[in-house]
PDB file of C-alpha atoms and ligand atoms in Angstrom:
ATOM      1  CA  MET J   1      58.458  -1.948  42.711  1.00 57.00           C
ATOM      2  CA  LYS J   2      59.378  -5.043  40.789  1.00 59.00           C
ATOM      3  CA  GLU J   3      58.654  -8.512  42.211  1.00 71.00           C
ATOM      4  CA  GLN J   4      61.162  -9.583  44.801  1.00 80.00           C
ATOM      5  CA  LYS J   5      61.264 -12.785  46.935  1.00 95.00           C
ATOM      6  CA  THR J   6      61.912 -10.797  50.127  1.00 97.00           C
ATOM      7  CA  ILE J   7      61.709  -7.101  50.936  1.00 97.00           C
ATOM      8  CA  GLN J   8      63.013  -4.939  53.730  1.00 97.00           C
ATOM      9  CA  VAL J   9      60.552  -2.468  55.201  1.00 97.00           C
ATOM     10  CA  LYS J  10      62.246  -0.288  57.750  1.00 97.00           C
ATOM     11  CA  ASP J  11      63.709  -2.771  60.354  1.00 96.00           C
ATOM     12  CA  LYS J  12      61.947  -5.838  59.269  1.00 97.00           C
ATOM     13  CA  THR J  13      62.151  -8.477  56.626  1.00 97.00           C
ATOM     14  CA  PHE J  14      59.197  -9.840  54.708  1.00 98.00           C
ATOM     15  CA  ALA J  15      58.844 -12.789  52.242  1.00 98.00           C
ATOM     16  CA  ILE J  16      56.463 -12.929  49.335  1.00 98.00           C
ATOM     17  CA  SER J  17      53.177 -14.766  50.323  1.00 98.00           C
ATOM     18  CA  VAL J  18      50.425 -13.708  47.980  1.00 98.00           C
ATOM     19  CA  PRO J  19      51.664 -13.047  44.429  1.00 98.00           C
ATOM     20  CA  GLN J  20      49.797 -10.517  42.351  1.00 98.00           C
ATOM     21  CA  ASP J  21      48.341 -13.242  39.974  1.00 98.00           C
ATOM     22  CA  GLU J  22      46.734 -14.753  42.864  1.00 98.00           C
ATOM     23  CA  LEU J  23      45.366 -11.409  44.080  1.00 98.00           C
ATOM     24  CA  LYS J  24      43.971 -10.706  40.648  1.00 98.00           C
ATOM     25  CA  LEU J  25      42.154 -13.948  40.403  1.00 98.00           C
ATOM     26  CA  GLN J  26      40.621 -13.731  43.746  1.00 98.00           C
ATOM     27  CA  ILE J  27      39.515 -10.117  43.444  1.00 98.00           C
ATOM     28  CA  LYS J  28      37.888 -10.976  40.074  1.00 98.00           C
ATOM     29  CA  ARG J  29      35.992 -13.891  41.731  1.00 98.00           C
ATOM     30  CA  ILE J  30      34.576 -11.577  44.440  1.00 99.00           C
ATOM     31  CA  ALA J  31      33.821  -8.774  41.993  1.00 99.00           C
ATOM     32  CA  ASP J  32      31.735 -11.361  39.826  1.00 98.00           C
ATOM     33  CA  GLN J  33      29.865 -12.437  43.120  1.00 98.00           C
ATOM     34  CA  ILE J  34      29.119  -8.852  43.988  1.00 99.00           C
ATOM     35  CA  SER J  35      27.980  -8.099  40.331  1.00 98.00           C
ATOM     36  CA  HIS J  36      25.747 -11.167  40.563  1.00 98.00           C
ATOM     37  CA  ASP J  37      24.237 -10.376  43.991  1.00 98.00           C
ATOM     38  CA  TYR J  38      23.692  -6.666  43.407  1.00 98.00           C
ATOM     39  CA  ALA J  39      22.198  -6.989  39.910  1.00 98.00           C
ATOM     40  CA  GLY J  40      19.607  -4.400  39.511  1.00 98.00           C
ATOM     41  CA  LEU J  41      20.846  -2.288  42.464  1.00 98.00           C
ATOM     42  CA  GLN J  42      23.223   0.696  42.610  1.00 98.00           C
ATOM     43  CA  PRO J  43      25.480   0.068  45.618  1.00 98.00           C
ATOM     44  CA  ILE J  44      27.786   2.599  47.107  1.00 98.00           C
ATOM     45  CA  PHE J  45      31.116   1.244  48.075  1.00 98.00           C
ATOM     46  CA  LEU J  46      32.795   2.643  51.123  1.00 98.00           C
ATOM     47  CA  ALA J  47      36.524   2.079  50.937  1.00 98.00           C
ATOM     48  CA  VAL J  48      38.257   2.396  54.304  1.00 97.00           C
ATOM     49  CA  LEU J  49      41.472   4.433  54.118  1.00 97.00           C
ATOM     50  CA  ASN J  50      44.385   4.056  54.023  1.00 97.00           C
ATOM     51  CA  GLY J  51      44.917   0.392  53.505  1.00 97.00           C
ATOM     52  CA  SER J  52      42.187  -0.308  51.010  1.00 98.00           C
ATOM     53  CA  PHE J  53      42.985   2.199  48.313  1.00 98.00           C
ATOM     54  CA  ILE J  54      44.710  -0.246  45.928  1.00 98.00           C
ATOM     55  CA  PHE J  55      42.303  -3.029  46.541  1.00 98.00           C
ATOM     56  CA  ALA J  56      39.300  -0.667  46.060  1.00 98.00           C
ATOM     57  CA  ALA J  57      40.805   0.536  42.801  1.00 98.00           C
ATOM     58  CA  ASP J  58      41.173  -3.027  41.465  1.00 98.00           C
ATOM     59  CA  LEU J  59      37.865  -4.296  42.721  1.00 98.00           C
ATOM     60  CA  LEU J  60      35.889  -1.444  41.273  1.00 98.00           C
ATOM     61  CA  ARG J  61      37.309  -1.892  37.704  1.00 98.00           C
ATOM     62  CA  GLU J  62      36.041  -5.599  37.826  1.00 98.00           C
ATOM     63  CA  VAL J  63      32.490  -4.780  39.220  1.00 98.00           C
ATOM     64  CA  ASP J  64      29.940  -4.688  36.397  1.00 98.00           C
ATOM     65  CA  LEU J  65      27.238  -2.548  38.020  1.00 98.00           C
ATOM     66  CA  PRO J  66      26.304   1.157  38.049  1.00 98.00           C
ATOM     67  CA  CYS J  67      27.950   2.030  41.386  1.00 98.00           C
ATOM     68  CA  GLU J  68      29.566   4.928  43.413  1.00 97.00           C
ATOM     69  CA  ILE J  69      32.480   4.905  45.702  1.00 97.00           C
ATOM     70  CA  SER J  70      33.385   6.987  48.751  1.00 97.00           C
ATOM     71  CA  PHE J  71      36.657   6.854  50.510  1.00 97.00           C
ATOM     72  CA  VAL J  72      36.176   7.004  54.335  1.00 97.00           C
ATOM     73  CA  LYS J  73      37.926   6.881  57.570  1.00 95.00           C
ATOM     74  CA  LEU J  74      36.685   6.018  61.095  1.00 90.00           C
ATOM     75  CA  ALA J  75      37.702   8.642  63.524  1.00 89.00           C
ATOM     76  CA  SER J  76      37.079   8.155  67.222  1.00 84.00           C
ATOM     77  CA  TYR J  77      37.459  10.853  69.884  1.00 82.00           C
ATOM     78  CA  GLN J  78      36.706  11.476  73.612  1.00 76.00           C
ATOM     79  CA  GLY J  79      33.459  13.438  74.042  1.00 69.00           C
ATOM     80  CA  THR J  80      33.211  16.025  76.752  1.00 65.00           C
ATOM     81  CA  ASN J  81      30.097  14.891  78.461  1.00 62.00           C
ATOM     82  CA  THR J  82      30.225  11.091  77.958  1.00 57.00           C
ATOM     83  CA  THR J  83      32.306   8.161  78.976  1.00 62.00           C
ATOM     84  CA  GLY J  84      33.632   6.014  76.150  1.00 69.00           C
ATOM     85  CA  SER J  85      34.578   7.446  72.753  1.00 80.00           C
ATOM     86  CA  ILE J  86      32.506   8.930  69.998  1.00 83.00           C
ATOM     87  CA  ARG J  87      32.941   7.647  66.518  1.00 89.00           C
ATOM     88  CA  GLU J  88      32.260   9.180  63.247  1.00 92.00           C
ATOM     89  CA  ILE J  89      32.868   8.372  59.718  1.00 94.00           C
ATOM     90  CA  ILE J  90      34.868  11.079  57.959  1.00 94.00           C
ATOM     91  CA  GLY J  91      34.854  11.498  54.153  1.00 94.00           C
ATOM     92  CA  LEU J  92      31.374  10.414  53.540  1.00 93.00           C
ATOM     93  CA  ASN J  93      30.189  12.931  51.151  1.00 88.00           C
ATOM     94  CA  THR J  94      27.144  11.027  49.782  1.00 92.00           C
ATOM     95  CA  ASP J  95      23.837  10.478  51.463  1.00 96.00           C
ATOM     96  CA  ILE J  96      23.701   6.809  52.035  1.00 97.00           C
ATOM     97  CA  THR J  97      20.084   6.744  53.434  1.00 98.00           C
ATOM     98  CA  GLY J  98      18.272   3.986  51.955  1.00 98.00           C
ATOM     99  CA  ARG J  99      21.167   2.861  49.803  1.00 98.00           C
ATOM    100  CA  PRO J 100      22.837  -0.597  49.603  1.00 98.00           C
ATOM    101  CA  VAL J 101      26.309  -0.173  51.046  1.00 98.00           C
ATOM    102  CA  ILE J 102      29.484  -2.412  50.598  1.00 98.00           C
ATOM    103  CA  ILE J 103      32.334  -1.752  53.002  1.00 98.00           C
ATOM    104  CA  VAL J 104      35.849  -2.331  51.326  1.00 98.00           C
ATOM    105  CA  GLU J 105      38.559  -3.265  53.787  1.00 98.00           C
ATOM    106  CA  ASP J 106      42.115  -4.208  53.292  1.00 98.00           C
ATOM    107  CA  ILE J 107      42.288  -6.715  56.205  1.00 98.00           C
ATOM    108  CA  ILE J 108      40.097  -8.031  59.070  1.00 98.00           C
ATOM    109  CA  ASP J 109      42.205  -9.094  62.059  1.00 97.00           C
ATOM    110  CA  THR J 110      40.391  -9.005  65.454  1.00 96.00           C
ATOM    111  CA  GLY J 111      37.360  -7.536  63.658  1.00 96.00           C
ATOM    112  CA  LEU J 112      36.837  -4.854  66.171  1.00 95.00           C
ATOM    113  CA  THR J 113      37.449  -1.996  63.602  1.00 94.00           C
ATOM    114  CA  MET J 114      34.789  -3.478  61.400  1.00 96.00           C
ATOM    115  CA  VAL J 115      32.350  -3.756  64.331  1.00 96.00           C
ATOM    116  CA  HIS J 116      32.849  -0.112  65.111  1.00 94.00           C
ATOM    117  CA  MET J 117      32.442   0.785  61.459  1.00 96.00           C
ATOM    118  CA  LEU J 118      29.034  -1.270  61.186  1.00 97.00           C
ATOM    119  CA  GLU J 119      27.720   0.308  64.391  1.00 95.00           C
ATOM    120  CA  THR J 120      28.478   3.942  63.130  1.00 94.00           C
ATOM    121  CA  LEU J 121      27.082   3.269  59.768  1.00 96.00           C
ATOM    122  CA  LYS J 122      23.750   2.213  61.166  1.00 95.00           C
ATOM    123  CA  GLY J 123      23.215   5.717  62.318  1.00 94.00           C
ATOM    124  CA  HIS J 124      23.208   6.772  58.684  1.00 96.00           C
ATOM    125  CA  ASN J 125      20.291   4.471  57.857  1.00 97.00           C
ATOM    126  CA  PRO J 126      21.548   2.503  54.860  1.00 98.00           C
ATOM    127  CA  ALA J 127      19.157   0.007  53.149  1.00 98.00           C
ATOM    128  CA  SER J 128      21.704  -2.670  53.802  1.00 98.00           C
ATOM    129  CA  VAL J 129      25.476  -3.169  54.524  1.00 98.00           C
ATOM    130  CA  ASP J 130      27.797  -5.904  53.353  1.00 98.00           C
ATOM    131  CA  VAL J 131      31.457  -6.364  54.205  1.00 98.00           C
ATOM    132  CA  CYS J 132      34.035  -6.963  51.587  1.00 98.00           C
ATOM    133  CA  THR J 133      37.634  -7.538  52.604  1.00 98.00           C
ATOM    134  CA  LEU J 134      40.759  -8.482  50.768  1.00 98.00           C
ATOM    135  CA  LEU J 135      42.311 -10.483  53.623  1.00 98.00           C
ATOM    136  CA  LEU J 136      40.837 -12.208  56.792  1.00 98.00           C
ATOM    137  CA  LYS J 137      42.614 -13.835  59.697  1.00 97.00           C
ATOM    138  CA  PRO J 138      40.098 -16.189  60.898  1.00 97.00           C
ATOM    139  CA  SER J 139      42.126 -17.327  63.918  1.00 96.00           C
ATOM    140  CA  LYS J 140      42.326 -13.772  65.188  1.00 95.00           C
ATOM    141  CA  LEU J 141      38.681 -12.860  65.021  1.00 96.00           C
ATOM    142  CA  GLN J 142      37.345 -11.712  68.469  1.00 96.00           C
ATOM    143  CA  VAL J 143      33.873 -10.874  67.544  1.00 96.00           C
ATOM    144  CA  GLU J 144      30.985 -12.497  65.515  1.00 96.00           C
ATOM    145  CA  LEU J 145      31.089 -10.862  62.162  1.00 97.00           C
ATOM    146  CA  ASP J 146      29.361 -11.738  58.881  1.00 97.00           C
ATOM    147  CA  VAL J 147      32.006 -11.156  56.173  1.00 98.00           C
ATOM    148  CA  ARG J 148      30.067 -11.821  53.082  1.00 98.00           C
ATOM    149  CA  TYR J 149      32.929 -11.111  50.593  1.00 98.00           C
ATOM    150  CA  CYS J 150      36.423 -12.312  51.425  1.00 98.00           C
ATOM    151  CA  CYS J 151      39.032 -12.644  48.741  1.00 98.00           C
ATOM    152  CA  LEU J 152      41.524 -14.686  50.876  1.00 98.00           C
ATOM    153  CA  GLU J 153      41.940 -15.994  54.375  1.00 98.00           C
ATOM    154  CA  ILE J 154      45.439 -15.884  55.746  1.00 98.00           C
ATOM    155  CA  PRO J 155      47.359 -17.335  58.829  1.00 97.00           C
ATOM    156  CA  ASP J 156      47.940 -15.173  61.937  1.00 96.00           C
ATOM    157  CA  ASP J 157      50.980 -13.403  60.446  1.00 96.00           C
ATOM    158  CA  PHE J 158      51.726  -9.684  59.953  1.00 97.00           C
ATOM    159  CA  VAL J 159      51.642  -8.782  56.312  1.00 98.00           C
ATOM    160  CA  VAL J 160      52.438  -5.784  54.095  1.00 98.00           C
ATOM    161  CA  GLY J 161      52.188  -4.664  50.385  1.00 98.00           C
ATOM    162  CA  TYR J 162      49.266  -3.986  47.988  1.00 98.00           C
ATOM    163  CA  GLY J 163      48.085  -1.128  50.206  1.00 98.00           C
ATOM    164  CA  LEU J 164      48.940  -2.489  53.584  1.00 98.00           C
ATOM    165  CA  ASP J 165      51.647  -0.999  55.714  1.00 98.00           C
ATOM    166  CA  TYR J 166      54.111  -1.456  58.353  1.00 97.00           C
ATOM    167  CA  ASP J 167      54.513   1.744  60.243  1.00 97.00           C
ATOM    168  CA  GLY J 168      53.294   3.695  57.217  1.00 97.00           C
ATOM    169  CA  PHE J 169      55.693   2.007  54.653  1.00 98.00           C
ATOM    170  CA  GLY J 170      55.583  -1.009  52.396  1.00 98.00           C
ATOM    171  CA  ARG J 171      52.252  -0.082  50.725  1.00 98.00           C
ATOM    172  CA  ASN J 172      53.577   0.217  47.280  1.00 98.00           C
ATOM    173  CA  THR J 173      54.138  -3.409  46.209  1.00 98.00           C
ATOM    174  CA  LYS J 174      52.101  -5.469  43.710  1.00 98.00           C
ATOM    175  CA  ASP J 175      52.445  -8.576  45.863  1.00 98.00           C
ATOM    176  CA  ILE J 176      51.678  -9.303  49.432  1.00 98.00           C
ATOM    177  CA  TYR J 177      54.607 -10.142  51.906  1.00 98.00           C
ATOM    178  CA  THR J 178      54.660 -11.823  55.238  1.00 98.00           C
ATOM    179  CA  LEU J 179      56.880 -10.947  58.224  1.00 98.00           C
ATOM    180  CA  ILE J 180      59.706 -13.447  58.489  1.00 96.00           C
ATOM    181  CA  GLN J 181      61.992 -11.777  60.971  1.00 71.00           C
ATOM    182  CA  SER J 182      61.459  -9.170  63.505  1.00 61.00           C
TER     183      SER J 182
HETATM  184  P1  LIG U   1      41.151  -5.246  63.537  1.00 60.11           P
HETATM  185  O1  LIG U   1      40.367  -4.184  64.185  1.00 60.11           O
HETATM  186  O2  LIG U   1      41.917  -5.986  64.575  1.00 60.11           O
HETATM  187  O3  LIG U   1      40.368  -6.155  62.664  1.00 60.11           O
HETATM  188  O4  LIG U   1      42.304  -4.466  62.683  1.00 60.11           O
HETATM  189  C1  LIG U   1      42.119  -4.071  61.542  1.00 60.11           C
HETATM  190  C2  LIG U   1      43.279  -3.147  61.119  1.00 60.11           C
HETATM  191  O5  LIG U   1      44.512  -3.428  61.645  1.00 60.11           O
HETATM  192  C3  LIG U   1      43.369  -3.110  59.627  1.00 60.11           C
HETATM  193  O6  LIG U   1      42.334  -2.273  58.977  1.00 60.11           O
HETATM  194  C4  LIG U   1      44.802  -2.732  59.495  1.00 60.11           C
HETATM  195  O7  LIG U   1      44.988  -1.400  59.363  1.00 60.11           O
HETATM  196  C5  LIG U   1      45.421  -3.299  60.599  1.00 60.11           C
HETATM  197  N1  LIG U   1      46.149  -4.622  60.354  1.00 60.11           N
HETATM  198  C6  LIG U   1      45.636  -5.846  61.020  1.00 60.11           C
HETATM  199  N2  LIG U   1      46.521  -6.881  60.635  1.00 60.11           N
HETATM  200  C7  LIG U   1      47.455  -6.221  59.740  1.00 60.11           C
HETATM  201  C8  LIG U   1      48.531  -6.745  59.042  1.00 60.11           C
HETATM  202  O8  LIG U   1      48.898  -8.070  58.983  1.00 60.11           O
HETATM  203  N3  LIG U   1      49.308  -5.900  58.313  1.00 60.11           N
HETATM  204  C9  LIG U   1      48.999  -4.640  58.218  1.00 60.11           C
HETATM  205  N4  LIG U   1      47.921  -3.978  58.888  1.00 60.11           N
HETATM  206  C10 LIG U   1      47.092  -4.939  59.699  1.00 60.11           C
HETATM  207 MG1  LIG U   2      42.563  -0.734  57.586  1.00 60.11          MG
END
């Protein structure tokens, strides 16, 4: 889609808030940091689907390291004998035991999804785990979370574009848009 000041996604209107040039700049900054911090290592990136697919593709092309990537999802279901839900990472087709892992997320809002991801990952015994997110809403965080790599902090507004969706739609834009009218 070509750049527009406002877009309509289903029943809602969104205005451009982070243009693609700014995204590009911030992603390069974070990729350079990762390349520096992980020099001599071979990290495996775990990109969390669906939202991070565009970010992960752009980030990886800026990372100057021998590395791997796997696209994963966190599935949770009710077990038969337990109270509370069981979580597992699906799509993880590489053994991450003893490997340095970098989780790639589109956005951290309350932080609860990331906490569950980190807890579940621990069971796979990686050497280390760092969190890399495109967007972070600091005012919404409900948990203590060490986000080592963050491209952009944004206000507590709903955003779409560049992989992020509203009800499944709106992922296919080059810029990020903020909800202006509900
Ligand atoms: P958390 O568990 O509250 O941090 O939620 C994280 C997930 O909620 C993200 O991975 C997104 O899928 C979704 N999400 C949170 N905020 C937004 C937003 O502004 N736009 C689109 N999706 C969002
Ligand atoms: Mg997500």
